PDB file of C-alpha atoms in Angstrom:
ATOM      1  CA  UNK Y1020      21.844  83.121-108.774  1.00 48.00           C
ATOM      2  CA  UNK Y1021      18.083  84.386-106.938  1.00 47.00           C
ATOM      3  CA  UNK Y1022      16.687  82.118-104.815  1.00 51.00           C
ATOM      4  CA  UNK Y1023      13.088  81.392-104.274  1.00 48.00           C
ATOM      5  CA  UNK Y1024      13.432  83.280-100.649  1.00 50.00           C
ATOM      6  CA  UNK Y1025      14.855  86.375-103.110  1.00 53.00           C
ATOM      7  CA  UNK Y1026      11.693  86.062-105.314  1.00 51.00           C
ATOM      8  CA  UNK Y1027       8.435  88.239-104.701  1.00 53.00           C
ATOM      9  CA  UNK Y1028       5.664  86.107-103.815  1.00 52.00           C
ATOM     10  CA  UNK Y1029       3.735  85.834-107.137  1.00 52.00           C
ATOM     11  CA  UNK Y1030       7.269  84.567-108.916  1.00 48.00           C
ATOM     12  CA  UNK Y1031       8.364  82.063-106.003  1.00 50.00           C
ATOM     13  CA  UNK Y1032       4.530  80.571-105.696  1.00 51.00           C
ATOM     14  CA  UNK Y1033       4.935  80.215-109.531  1.00 52.00           C
ATOM     15  CA  UNK Y1034       8.405  78.392-109.798  1.00 53.00           C
ATOM     16  CA  UNK Y1035       7.551  76.527-106.815  1.00 51.00           C
ATOM     17  CA  UNK Y1036       7.237  72.421-107.175  1.00 54.00           C
ATOM     18  CA  UNK Y1037       3.944  71.180-107.832  1.00 54.00           C
ATOM     19  CA  UNK Y1038       2.655  68.240-105.559  1.00 52.00           C
ATOM     20  CA  UNK Y1039       0.087  66.155-107.211  1.00 53.00           C
ATOM     21  CA  UNK Y1040      -2.008  64.054-105.702  1.00 51.00           C
ATOM     22  CA  UNK Y1041      -2.398  60.824-107.340  1.00 52.00           C
ATOM     23  CA  UNK Y1042      -5.507  60.123-108.785  1.00 54.00           C
ATOM     24  CA  UNK Y1043      -7.953  57.768-108.079  1.00 50.00           C
ATOM     25  CA  UNK Y1044      -7.972  54.514-109.421  1.00 52.00           C
ATOM     26  CA  UNK Y1045     -10.594  53.910-112.326  1.00 53.00           C
ATOM     27  CA  UNK Y1046     -12.508  51.142-113.867  1.00 52.00           C
ATOM     28  CA  UNK Y1047     -12.545  50.212-117.306  1.00 54.00           C
ATOM     29  CA  UNK Y1048     -15.530  52.416-118.151  1.00 51.00           C
ATOM     30  CA  UNK Y1049     -13.473  55.511-116.688  1.00 50.00           C
ATOM     31  CA  UNK Y1050     -15.460  56.174-113.869  1.00 53.00           C
ATOM     32  CA  UNK Y1051     -13.720  56.291-110.072  1.00 50.00           C
ATOM     33  CA  UNK Y1052     -13.757  53.303-107.945  1.00 52.00           C
ATOM     34  CA  UNK Y1053     -15.593  53.794-104.887  1.00 53.00           C
ATOM     35  CA  UNK Y1054     -13.884  53.897-101.876  1.00 58.00           C
ATOM     36  CA  UNK Y1055     -13.816  51.349 -99.028  1.00 71.00           C
ATOM     37  CA  UNK Y1056     -16.546  53.642 -96.778  1.00 74.00           C
ATOM     38  CA  UNK Y1057     -19.131  53.417 -99.545  1.00 75.00           C
ATOM     39  CA  UNK Y1058     -18.506  49.461-100.153  1.00 72.00           C
ATOM     40  CA  UNK Y1059     -18.984  49.198 -96.553  1.00 74.00           C
ATOM     41  CA  UNK Y1060     -22.017  51.554 -96.251  1.00 74.00           C
ATOM     42  CA  UNK Y1061     -23.870  49.703 -99.724  1.00 75.00           C
ATOM     43  CA  UNK Y1062     -23.532  46.620 -98.385  1.00 76.00           C
ATOM     44  CA  UNK Y1063     -24.649  47.528 -94.964  1.00 80.00           C
ATOM     45  CA  UNK Y1064     -28.028  48.666 -96.298  1.00 83.00           C
ATOM     46  CA  UNK Y1065     -30.011  45.337 -96.773  1.00 83.00           C
ATOM     47  CA  UNK Y1066     -28.519  44.062 -93.067  1.00 85.00           C
ATOM     48  CA  UNK Y1067     -29.950  47.221 -91.712  1.00 86.00           C
ATOM     49  CA  UNK Y1068     -33.439  46.803 -93.463  1.00 89.00           C
ATOM     50  CA  UNK Y1069     -33.436  43.184 -92.365  1.00 90.00           C
ATOM     51  CA  UNK Y1070     -32.688  44.321 -88.530  1.00 89.00           C
ATOM     52  CA  UNK Y1071     -35.072  47.372 -88.654  1.00 90.00           C
ATOM     53  CA  UNK Y1072     -37.875  44.439 -89.859  1.00 91.00           C
ATOM     54  CA  UNK Y1073     -37.334  42.411 -87.169  1.00 92.00           C
ATOM     55  CA  UNK Y1074     -37.028  44.956 -84.483  1.00 89.00           C
ATOM     56  CA  UNK Y1075     -40.693  46.022 -85.878  1.00 88.00           C
ATOM     57  CA  UNK Y1076     -41.953  42.745 -85.729  1.00 89.00           C
ATOM     58  CA  UNK Y1077     -40.974  42.194 -82.456  1.00 87.00           C
ATOM     59  CA  UNK Y1078     -42.206  45.519 -81.032  1.00 87.00           C
ATOM     60  CA  UNK Y1079     -45.499  45.690 -82.711  1.00 88.00           C
ATOM     61  CA  UNK Y1080     -47.166  43.245 -80.153  1.00 87.00           C
ATOM     62  CA  UNK Y1081     -45.560  45.305 -77.432  1.00 87.00           C
ATOM     63  CA  UNK Y1082     -46.914  48.423 -78.905  1.00 89.00           C
ATOM     64  CA  UNK Y1083     -50.244  47.035 -79.267  1.00 87.00           C
ATOM     65  CA  UNK Y1084     -50.119  45.797 -75.561  1.00 86.00           C
ATOM     66  CA  UNK Y1085     -48.670  49.237 -74.275  1.00 88.00           C
ATOM     67  CA  UNK Y1086     -51.602  50.995 -76.160  1.00 88.00           C
ATOM     68  CA  UNK Y1087     -54.554  48.685 -75.393  1.00 86.00           C
ATOM     69  CA  UNK Y1088     -53.827  49.337 -71.428  1.00 86.00           C
ATOM     70  CA  UNK Y1089     -55.244  52.823 -72.192  1.00 87.00           C
ATOM     71  CA  UNK Y1090     -58.303  51.860 -73.552  1.00 86.00           C
ATOM     72  CA  UNK Y1091     -61.599  51.150 -71.721  1.00 85.00           C
ATOM     73  CA  UNK Y1092     -63.158  47.730 -71.944  1.00 77.00           C
ATOM     74  CA  UNK Y1093     -65.683  48.358 -74.636  1.00 79.00           C
ATOM     75  CA  UNK Y1094     -62.957  49.252 -76.719  1.00 81.00           C
ATOM     76  CA  UNK Y1095     -60.605  46.246 -76.417  1.00 80.00           C
ATOM     77  CA  UNK Y1096     -62.277  43.747 -78.478  1.00 78.00           C
ATOM     78  CA  UNK Y1097     -64.419  46.231 -80.490  1.00 78.00           C
ATOM     79  CA  UNK Y1098     -64.597  45.663 -84.443  1.00 78.00           C
ATOM     80  CA  UNK Y1099     -62.512  46.860 -86.342  1.00 80.00           C
ATOM     81  CA  UNK Y1100     -59.524  46.544 -84.126  1.00 78.00           C
ATOM     82  CA  UNK Y1101     -57.576  49.667 -84.200  1.00 80.00           C
ATOM     83  CA  UNK Y1102     -54.186  49.855 -82.293  1.00 81.00           C
ATOM     84  CA  UNK Y1103     -54.374  53.710 -81.101  1.00 84.00           C
ATOM     85  CA  UNK Y1104     -57.305  54.070 -78.600  1.00 85.00           C
ATOM     86  CA  UNK Y1105     -59.962  55.747 -79.914  1.00 83.00           C
ATOM     87  CA  UNK Y1106     -60.957  57.083 -75.954  1.00 84.00           C
ATOM     88  CA  UNK Y1107     -57.838  57.437 -73.841  1.00 87.00           C
ATOM     89  CA  UNK Y1108     -58.292  56.343 -70.133  1.00 86.00           C
ATOM     90  CA  UNK Y1109     -56.221  55.616 -67.133  1.00 86.00           C
ATOM     91  CA  UNK Y1110     -59.105  53.876 -65.552  1.00 84.00           C
ATOM     92  CA  UNK Y1111     -57.643  50.429 -65.409  1.00 83.00           C
ATOM     93  CA  UNK Y1112     -54.394  51.765 -63.862  1.00 85.00           C
ATOM     94  CA  UNK Y1113     -56.656  53.125 -61.321  1.00 85.00           C
ATOM     95  CA  UNK Y1114     -58.547  50.049 -60.827  1.00 82.00           C
ATOM     96  CA  UNK Y1115     -55.409  47.849 -60.813  1.00 80.00           C
ATOM     97  CA  UNK Y1116     -53.840  49.699 -58.054  1.00 81.00           C
ATOM     98  CA  UNK Y1117     -57.396  50.244 -55.987  1.00 79.00           C
ATOM     99  CA  UNK Y1118     -59.133  46.876 -56.440  1.00 75.00           C
ATOM    100  CA  UNK Y1119     -56.634  44.589 -55.120  1.00 74.00           C
ATOM    101  CA  UNK Y1120     -53.835  45.575 -52.991  1.00 79.00           C
ATOM    102  CA  UNK Y1121     -51.306  46.391 -55.220  1.00 80.00           C
ATOM    103  CA  UNK Y1122     -48.920  48.076 -53.390  1.00 82.00           C
ATOM    104  CA  UNK Y1123     -48.284  44.972 -50.905  1.00 87.00           C
ATOM    105  CA  UNK Y1124     -47.360  43.023 -53.881  1.00 88.00           C
ATOM    106  CA  UNK Y1125     -44.899  45.602 -55.365  1.00 87.00           C
ATOM    107  CA  UNK Y1126     -43.204  45.719 -52.048  1.00 91.00           C
ATOM    108  CA  UNK Y1127     -43.301  41.873 -51.956  1.00 92.00           C
ATOM    109  CA  UNK Y1128     -41.857  41.645 -55.394  1.00 92.00           C
ATOM    110  CA  UNK Y1129     -39.534  44.291 -54.927  1.00 92.00           C
ATOM    111  CA  UNK Y1130     -38.116  42.531 -51.683  1.00 93.00           C
ATOM    112  CA  UNK Y1131     -37.705  39.660 -53.036  1.00 94.00           C
ATOM    113  CA  UNK Y1132     -35.699  40.885 -56.398  1.00 92.00           C
ATOM    114  CA  UNK Y1133     -33.328  43.094 -54.862  1.00 93.00           C
ATOM    115  CA  UNK Y1134     -32.185  40.902 -51.857  1.00 94.00           C
ATOM    116  CA  UNK Y1135     -31.649  38.032 -54.161  1.00 94.00           C
ATOM    117  CA  UNK Y1136     -30.109  40.363 -56.920  1.00 93.00           C
ATOM    118  CA  UNK Y1137     -27.697  41.510 -54.399  1.00 94.00           C
ATOM    119  CA  UNK Y1138     -26.863  37.958 -53.130  1.00 94.00           C
ATOM    120  CA  UNK Y1139     -26.559  36.404 -56.247  1.00 94.00           C
ATOM    121  CA  UNK Y1140     -24.141  38.919 -57.440  1.00 94.00           C
ATOM    122  CA  UNK Y1141     -22.182  38.459 -54.636  1.00 94.00           C
ATOM    123  CA  UNK Y1142     -22.065  35.179 -54.132  1.00 94.00           C
ATOM    124  CA  UNK Y1143     -21.541  34.659 -57.927  1.00 93.00           C
ATOM    125  CA  UNK Y1144     -18.520  36.801 -57.755  1.00 93.00           C
ATOM    126  CA  UNK Y1145     -17.291  35.288 -54.981  1.00 92.00           C
ATOM    127  CA  UNK Y1146     -17.265  31.640 -56.051  1.00 92.00           C
ATOM    128  CA  UNK Y1147     -16.556  32.651 -59.684  1.00 92.00           C
ATOM    129  CA  UNK Y1148     -12.785  34.364 -58.672  1.00 92.00           C
ATOM    130  CA  UNK Y1149     -12.324  31.471 -56.236  1.00 90.00           C
ATOM    131  CA  UNK Y1150     -12.992  28.701 -59.529  1.00 90.00           C
ATOM    132  CA  UNK Y1151     -10.621  31.488 -61.429  1.00 90.00           C
ATOM    133  CA  UNK Y1152      -7.443  32.613 -59.590  1.00 88.00           C
ATOM    134  CA  UNK Y1153      -7.026  29.259 -56.798  1.00 86.00           C
ATOM    135  CA  UNK Y1154      -5.840  25.991 -58.647  1.00 81.00           C
ATOM    136  CA  UNK Y1155      -6.826  23.670 -55.737  1.00 79.00           C
ATOM    137  CA  UNK Y1156      -7.572  20.053 -56.213  1.00 78.00           C
ATOM    138  CA  UNK Y1157     -10.662  19.462 -57.735  1.00 80.00           C
ATOM    139  CA  UNK Y1158     -11.202  23.145 -58.644  1.00 83.00           C
ATOM    140  CA  UNK Y1159     -12.318  22.077 -62.115  1.00 84.00           C
ATOM    141  CA  UNK Y1160     -14.026  19.113 -61.330  1.00 87.00           C
ATOM    142  CA  UNK Y1161     -16.268  21.205 -58.783  1.00 86.00           C
ATOM    143  CA  UNK Y1162     -17.055  23.773 -61.457  1.00 88.00           C
ATOM    144  CA  UNK Y1163     -18.311  21.096 -64.305  1.00 87.00           C
ATOM    145  CA  UNK Y1164     -20.545  20.057 -61.256  1.00 87.00           C
ATOM    146  CA  UNK Y1165     -22.295  23.354 -60.970  1.00 86.00           C
ATOM    147  CA  UNK Y1166     -22.238  23.711 -64.772  1.00 86.00           C
ATOM    148  CA  UNK Y1167     -24.093  20.496 -64.802  1.00 87.00           C
ATOM    149  CA  UNK Y1168     -26.821  21.956 -63.083  1.00 84.00           C
ATOM    150  CA  UNK Y1169     -27.742  23.839 -66.207  1.00 82.00           C
ATOM    151  CA  UNK Y1170     -28.896  20.308 -67.756  1.00 84.00           C
ATOM    152  CA  UNK Y1171     -31.342  19.709 -65.059  1.00 81.00           C
ATOM    153  CA  UNK Y1172     -34.833  21.319 -65.910  1.00 82.00           C
ATOM    154  CA  UNK Y1173     -36.466  23.214 -63.122  1.00 79.00           C
ATOM    155  CA  UNK Y1174     -39.846  21.039 -62.576  1.00 80.00           C
ATOM    156  CA  UNK Y1175     -36.832  18.297 -61.650  1.00 85.00           C
ATOM    157  CA  UNK Y1176     -35.326  19.816 -58.739  1.00 85.00           C
ATOM    158  CA  UNK Y1177     -38.908  21.245 -57.852  1.00 87.00           C
ATOM    159  CA  UNK Y1178     -39.877  18.789 -55.672  1.00 88.00           C
ATOM    160  CA  UNK Y1179     -36.264  18.096 -53.554  1.00 89.00           C
ATOM    161  CA  UNK Y1180     -36.005  21.889 -52.859  1.00 89.00           C
ATOM    162  CA  UNK Y1181     -39.087  22.190 -51.569  1.00 91.00           C
ATOM    163  CA  UNK Y1182     -38.640  19.597 -49.544  1.00 92.00           C
ATOM    164  CA  UNK Y1183     -35.547  21.569 -47.950  1.00 91.00           C
ATOM    165  CA  UNK Y1184     -37.775  24.894 -47.471  1.00 91.00           C
ATOM    166  CA  UNK Y1185     -40.351  23.434 -45.650  1.00 91.00           C
ATOM    167  CA  UNK Y1186     -37.853  21.406 -43.314  1.00 92.00           C
ATOM    168  CA  UNK Y1187     -35.936  24.639 -42.772  1.00 90.00           C
ATOM    169  CA  UNK Y1188     -39.622  26.203 -41.856  1.00 90.00           C
ATOM    170  CA  UNK Y1189     -39.205  28.893 -44.526  1.00 90.00           C
ATOM    171  CA  UNK Y1190     -42.581  27.564 -46.131  1.00 92.00           C
ATOM    172  CA  UNK Y1191     -45.165  30.993 -46.267  1.00 90.00           C
ATOM    173  CA  UNK Y1192     -42.008  33.323 -46.128  1.00 91.00           C
ATOM    174  CA  UNK Y1193     -40.357  35.343 -48.222  1.00 91.00           C
ATOM    175  CA  UNK Y1194     -37.727  33.774 -47.414  1.00 91.00           C
ATOM    176  CA  UNK Y1195     -38.147  30.585 -48.983  1.00 91.00           C
ATOM    177  CA  UNK Y1196     -38.040  32.737 -52.221  1.00 92.00           C
ATOM    178  CA  UNK Y1197     -34.664  33.815 -51.647  1.00 92.00           C
ATOM    179  CA  UNK Y1198     -32.563  31.188 -50.320  1.00 91.00           C
ATOM    180  CA  UNK Y1199     -32.946  28.624 -53.383  1.00 89.00           C
ATOM    181  CA  UNK Y1200     -32.383  31.543 -55.954  1.00 87.00           C
ATOM    182  CA  UNK Y1201     -29.000  32.964 -54.212  1.00 89.00           C
ATOM    183  CA  UNK Y1202     -26.188  31.201 -56.270  1.00 83.00           C
ATOM    184  CA  UNK Y1203     -26.889  30.735 -59.563  1.00 87.00           C
ATOM    185  CA  UNK Y1204     -24.915  28.346 -62.283  1.00 89.00           C
ATOM    186  CA  UNK Y1205     -25.378  30.881 -64.809  1.00 89.00           C
ATOM    187  CA  UNK Y1206     -23.625  34.295 -62.405  1.00 90.00           C
ATOM    188  CA  UNK Y1207     -20.623  31.724 -61.643  1.00 92.00           C
ATOM    189  CA  UNK Y1208     -19.665  31.000 -65.253  1.00 91.00           C
ATOM    190  CA  UNK Y1209     -19.960  34.292 -65.916  1.00 91.00           C
ATOM    191  CA  UNK Y1210     -17.864  35.871 -63.320  1.00 93.00           C
ATOM    192  CA  UNK Y1211     -15.458  32.704 -63.459  1.00 92.00           C
ATOM    193  CA  UNK Y1212     -14.820  33.253 -67.362  1.00 91.00           C
ATOM    194  CA  UNK Y1213     -13.996  37.118 -67.064  1.00 91.00           C
ATOM    195  CA  UNK Y1214     -11.747  36.563 -64.338  1.00 92.00           C
ATOM    196  CA  UNK Y1215      -9.802  34.302 -66.195  1.00 91.00           C
ATOM    197  CA  UNK Y1216      -9.019  37.073 -68.754  1.00 89.00           C
ATOM    198  CA  UNK Y1217      -7.925  39.538 -66.034  1.00 88.00           C
ATOM    199  CA  UNK Y1218      -3.951  38.730 -65.789  1.00 89.00           C
ATOM    200  CA  UNK Y1219      -2.135  37.201 -62.732  1.00 87.00           C
ATOM    201  CA  UNK Y1220       0.664  40.012 -62.778  1.00 88.00           C
ATOM    202  CA  UNK Y1221      -1.703  42.702 -61.547  1.00 87.00           C
ATOM    203  CA  UNK Y1222      -2.671  40.555 -58.568  1.00 87.00           C
ATOM    204  CA  UNK Y1223       1.285  39.801 -58.231  1.00 88.00           C
ATOM    205  CA  UNK Y1224       1.731  43.252 -58.225  1.00 88.00           C
ATOM    206  CA  UNK Y1225      -0.851  44.068 -55.682  1.00 88.00           C
ATOM    207  CA  UNK Y1226       0.461  41.490 -53.368  1.00 88.00           C
ATOM    208  CA  UNK Y1227       4.109  42.809 -53.438  1.00 89.00           C
ATOM    209  CA  UNK Y1228       2.472  45.893 -52.436  1.00 87.00           C
ATOM    210  CA  UNK Y1229       0.843  44.340 -49.543  1.00 87.00           C
ATOM    211  CA  UNK Y1230      -2.899  43.795 -50.421  1.00 86.00           C
ATOM    212  CA  UNK Y1231      -4.689  40.862 -48.760  1.00 86.00           C
ATOM    213  CA  UNK Y1232      -6.787  38.953 -50.511  1.00 86.00           C
ATOM    214  CA  UNK Y1233      -9.736  40.238 -49.548  1.00 89.00           C
ATOM    215  CA  UNK Y1234      -8.362  43.664 -50.688  1.00 90.00           C
ATOM    216  CA  UNK Y1235      -7.345  42.620 -53.923  1.00 90.00           C
ATOM    217  CA  UNK Y1236     -10.982  41.489 -54.763  1.00 90.00           C
ATOM    218  CA  UNK Y1237     -13.230  43.877 -53.146  1.00 91.00           C
ATOM    219  CA  UNK Y1238     -10.804  46.914 -54.515  1.00 90.00           C
ATOM    220  CA  UNK Y1239      -9.013  45.523 -57.732  1.00 89.00           C
ATOM    221  CA  UNK Y1240     -11.229  42.307 -59.032  1.00 90.00           C
ATOM    222  CA  UNK Y1241     -14.826  43.994 -58.023  1.00 90.00           C
ATOM    223  CA  UNK Y1242     -14.352  46.935 -59.734  1.00 89.00           C
ATOM    224  CA  UNK Y1243     -12.856  45.372 -63.251  1.00 89.00           C
ATOM    225  CA  UNK Y1244     -15.797  43.096 -63.481  1.00 88.00           C
ATOM    226  CA  UNK Y1245     -18.482  45.851 -63.375  1.00 87.00           C
ATOM    227  CA  UNK Y1246     -19.582  45.180 -66.292  1.00 86.00           C
ATOM    228  CA  UNK Y1247     -20.380  41.331 -65.955  1.00 89.00           C
ATOM    229  CA  UNK Y1248     -21.336  42.780 -61.920  1.00 90.00           C
ATOM    230  CA  UNK Y1249     -24.377  45.019 -63.938  1.00 88.00           C
ATOM    231  CA  UNK Y1250     -25.089  42.416 -66.591  1.00 88.00           C
ATOM    232  CA  UNK Y1251     -25.882  39.546 -63.901  1.00 90.00           C
ATOM    233  CA  UNK Y1252     -27.756  42.073 -61.882  1.00 90.00           C
ATOM    234  CA  UNK Y1253     -30.173  43.041 -64.477  1.00 88.00           C
ATOM    235  CA  UNK Y1254     -30.606  39.668 -65.320  1.00 88.00           C
ATOM    236  CA  UNK Y1255     -31.166  38.130 -61.570  1.00 90.00           C
ATOM    237  CA  UNK Y1256     -33.805  41.323 -61.137  1.00 91.00           C
ATOM    238  CA  UNK Y1257     -35.272  40.187 -64.468  1.00 88.00           C
ATOM    239  CA  UNK Y1258     -35.537  36.420 -63.324  1.00 89.00           C
ATOM    240  CA  UNK Y1259     -36.724  37.480 -59.721  1.00 90.00           C
ATOM    241  CA  UNK Y1260     -39.423  39.725 -60.853  1.00 91.00           C
ATOM    242  CA  UNK Y1261     -41.323  37.657 -63.498  1.00 88.00           C
ATOM    243  CA  UNK Y1262     -40.657  34.486 -61.373  1.00 89.00           C
ATOM    244  CA  UNK Y1263     -44.299  32.611 -61.026  1.00 88.00           C
ATOM    245  CA  UNK Y1264     -43.617  28.999 -60.082  1.00 89.00           C
ATOM    246  CA  UNK Y1265     -41.746  28.504 -57.430  1.00 91.00           C
ATOM    247  CA  UNK Y1266     -43.553  31.703 -55.541  1.00 91.00           C
ATOM    248  CA  UNK Y1267     -46.545  29.926 -56.305  1.00 89.00           C
ATOM    249  CA  UNK Y1268     -45.977  26.704 -54.629  1.00 90.00           C
ATOM    250  CA  UNK Y1269     -44.031  28.148 -51.530  1.00 92.00           C
ATOM    251  CA  UNK Y1270     -46.701  31.142 -50.443  1.00 90.00           C
ATOM    252  CA  UNK Y1271     -49.999  30.695 -49.700  1.00 88.00           C
ATOM    253  CA  UNK Y1272     -50.937  33.298 -47.552  1.00 86.00           C
ATOM    254  CA  UNK Y1273     -52.246  36.003 -49.969  1.00 86.00           C
ATOM    255  CA  UNK Y1274     -50.433  38.321 -48.221  1.00 87.00           C
ATOM    256  CA  UNK Y1275     -46.949  37.334 -49.419  1.00 90.00           C
ATOM    257  CA  UNK Y1276     -47.762  37.307 -52.481  1.00 90.00           C
ATOM    258  CA  UNK Y1277     -45.994  38.655 -55.399  1.00 90.00           C
ATOM    259  CA  UNK Y1278     -47.030  40.142 -58.441  1.00 87.00           C
ATOM    260  CA  UNK Y1279     -47.344  37.565 -60.926  1.00 86.00           C
ATOM    261  CA  UNK Y1280     -49.099  35.697 -58.280  1.00 87.00           C
ATOM    262  CA  UNK Y1281     -51.044  38.214 -57.904  1.00 83.00           C
ATOM    263  CA  UNK Y1282     -52.034  39.151 -61.566  1.00 81.00           C
ATOM    264  CA  UNK Y1283     -52.590  35.572 -62.160  1.00 79.00           C
ATOM    265  CA  UNK Y1284     -55.401  35.904 -59.332  1.00 73.00           C
ATOM    266  CA  UNK Y1285     -56.994  38.917 -61.345  1.00 71.00           C
ATOM    267  CA  UNK Y1286     -57.826  36.201 -64.326  1.00 69.00           C
ATOM    268  CA  UNK Y1287     -61.484  34.733 -63.195  1.00 60.00           C
ATOM    269  CA  UNK Y1288     -62.296  31.271 -64.727  1.00 53.00           C
ATOM    270  CA  UNK Y1289     -64.998  32.615 -66.622  1.00 59.00           C
ATOM    271  CA  UNK Y1290     -64.900  36.763 -66.857  1.00 70.00           C
ATOM    272  CA  UNK Y1291     -61.824  38.061 -67.171  1.00 75.00           C
ATOM    273  CA  UNK Y1292     -61.491  42.407 -66.217  1.00 76.00           C
ATOM    274  CA  UNK Y1293     -59.188  42.902 -69.509  1.00 81.00           C
ATOM    275  CA  UNK Y1294     -58.881  46.429 -68.374  1.00 83.00           C
ATOM    276  CA  UNK Y1295     -57.730  45.900 -64.864  1.00 83.00           C
ATOM    277  CA  UNK Y1296     -55.146  43.088 -66.146  1.00 83.00           C
ATOM    278  CA  UNK Y1297     -53.606  45.333 -69.061  1.00 85.00           C
ATOM    279  CA  UNK Y1298     -52.978  47.883 -66.596  1.00 84.00           C
ATOM    280  CA  UNK Y1299     -51.913  45.864 -63.829  1.00 84.00           C
ATOM    281  CA  UNK Y1300     -49.259  44.297 -66.313  1.00 84.00           C
ATOM    282  CA  UNK Y1301     -47.998  47.479 -67.534  1.00 87.00           C
ATOM    283  CA  UNK Y1302     -47.173  48.762 -64.182  1.00 85.00           C
ATOM    284  CA  UNK Y1303     -45.387  45.175 -63.262  1.00 84.00           C
ATOM    285  CA  UNK Y1304     -42.894  46.116 -66.294  1.00 86.00           C
ATOM    286  CA  UNK Y1305     -42.053  49.564 -65.109  1.00 86.00           C
ATOM    287  CA  UNK Y1306     -39.571  48.755 -62.953  1.00 86.00           C
ATOM    288  CA  UNK Y1307     -38.107  46.674 -65.364  1.00 85.00           C
ATOM    289  CA  UNK Y1308     -37.494  49.377 -67.704  1.00 85.00           C
ATOM    290  CA  UNK Y1309     -35.935  51.543 -65.173  1.00 86.00           C
ATOM    291  CA  UNK Y1310     -33.388  48.878 -64.326  1.00 83.00           C
ATOM    292  CA  UNK Y1311     -32.243  48.496 -67.730  1.00 80.00           C
ATOM    293  CA  UNK Y1312     -31.784  52.071 -68.413  1.00 81.00           C
ATOM    294  CA  UNK Y1313     -30.577  53.189 -65.276  1.00 81.00           C
ATOM    295  CA  UNK Y1314     -27.543  50.170 -65.579  1.00 77.00           C
ATOM    296  CA  UNK Y1315     -27.345  49.657 -69.433  1.00 73.00           C
ATOM    297  CA  UNK Y1316     -24.411  52.160 -69.451  1.00 74.00           C
ATOM    298  CA  UNK Y1317     -22.586  50.093 -67.416  1.00 69.00           C
ATOM    299  CA  UNK Y1318     -22.368  46.765 -69.397  1.00 61.00           C
ATOM    300  CA  UNK Y1319     -19.311  47.541 -71.494  1.00 50.00           C
ATOM    301  CA  UNK Y1320     -16.136  46.244 -72.076  1.00 47.00           C
ATOM    302  CA  UNK Y1321     -13.929  46.122 -68.793  1.00 44.00           C
ATOM    303  CA  UNK Y1322     -10.473  47.433 -69.359  1.00 46.00           C
ATOM    304  CA  UNK Y1323      -8.153  44.623 -67.585  1.00 44.00           C
ATOM    305  CA  UNK Y1324      -4.926  45.665 -68.441  1.00 44.00           C
ATOM    306  CA  UNK Y1325      -5.452  49.018 -66.589  1.00 43.00           C
ATOM    307  CA  UNK Y1326      -1.968  49.437 -64.529  1.00 43.00           C
ATOM    308  CA  UNK Y1327       0.303  46.794 -66.139  1.00 42.00           C
ATOM    309  CA  UNK Y1328       3.410  48.013 -68.449  1.00 43.00           C
ATOM    310  CA  UNK Y1329       3.997  46.451 -71.234  1.00 40.00           C
TER     311      UNK Y1329
END
């Protein structure tokens, strides 16, 4: 009896068993049922359109603000209003940089923001790690007390905070802005909740290998918490860069002014130089945009199970 191997290729192909694909499920009207991917794609269209509408609503004022900074003063309030400048000019940016000591204000704000951000991230990580991984008496109560401070409005603690800063001799200095802002309840909460998700087996394995507590914190816990670290860094930098009330209270000498206080000084009692104000405002936004785009790639989920076996 001839086998399929002894037959010619054309005959073997003809006698080979045919595999049939299961037909696609059909509706009662005879049409094929749409796949799950098609259903999800169609269902997401209304939500996608809604998100685009919300994004446009939020982006329109910002776009108008950015484009208005390139308009001359005579065009800002001319009728009819137009979003696109009819005459592009950079004079507002030049005047903002030259008319006031903008470079000094920029340096003061950068010093405060960077120093405060570094200290905030470090001390929040230390506090969050201690509250998450050390079960001492009163630890939870201490954490609840830290969270309770978020229920107090900022205006309530301005008076006692100012009294402490004045008695420490930090009034009218950049240190008076930095010191009260170093530790935040939000940063402690973020790091504590993240460190609670890190398996204790990872720490036990490191201790068995001879690692000390500082080595565990700096070489294991901090690298794992990189997403939280950069997220808090972005928020902290934004908070300090945009802070206005506290620098206005602490600073008295114009040479120590931050950008937000300096921008307020541009606004006169009756006459406002809008091109200068818009140009200075756009320049003050550039560091925030730069920080976000540089560090946004680090705001991802961390693989806290790395190095552990199932």
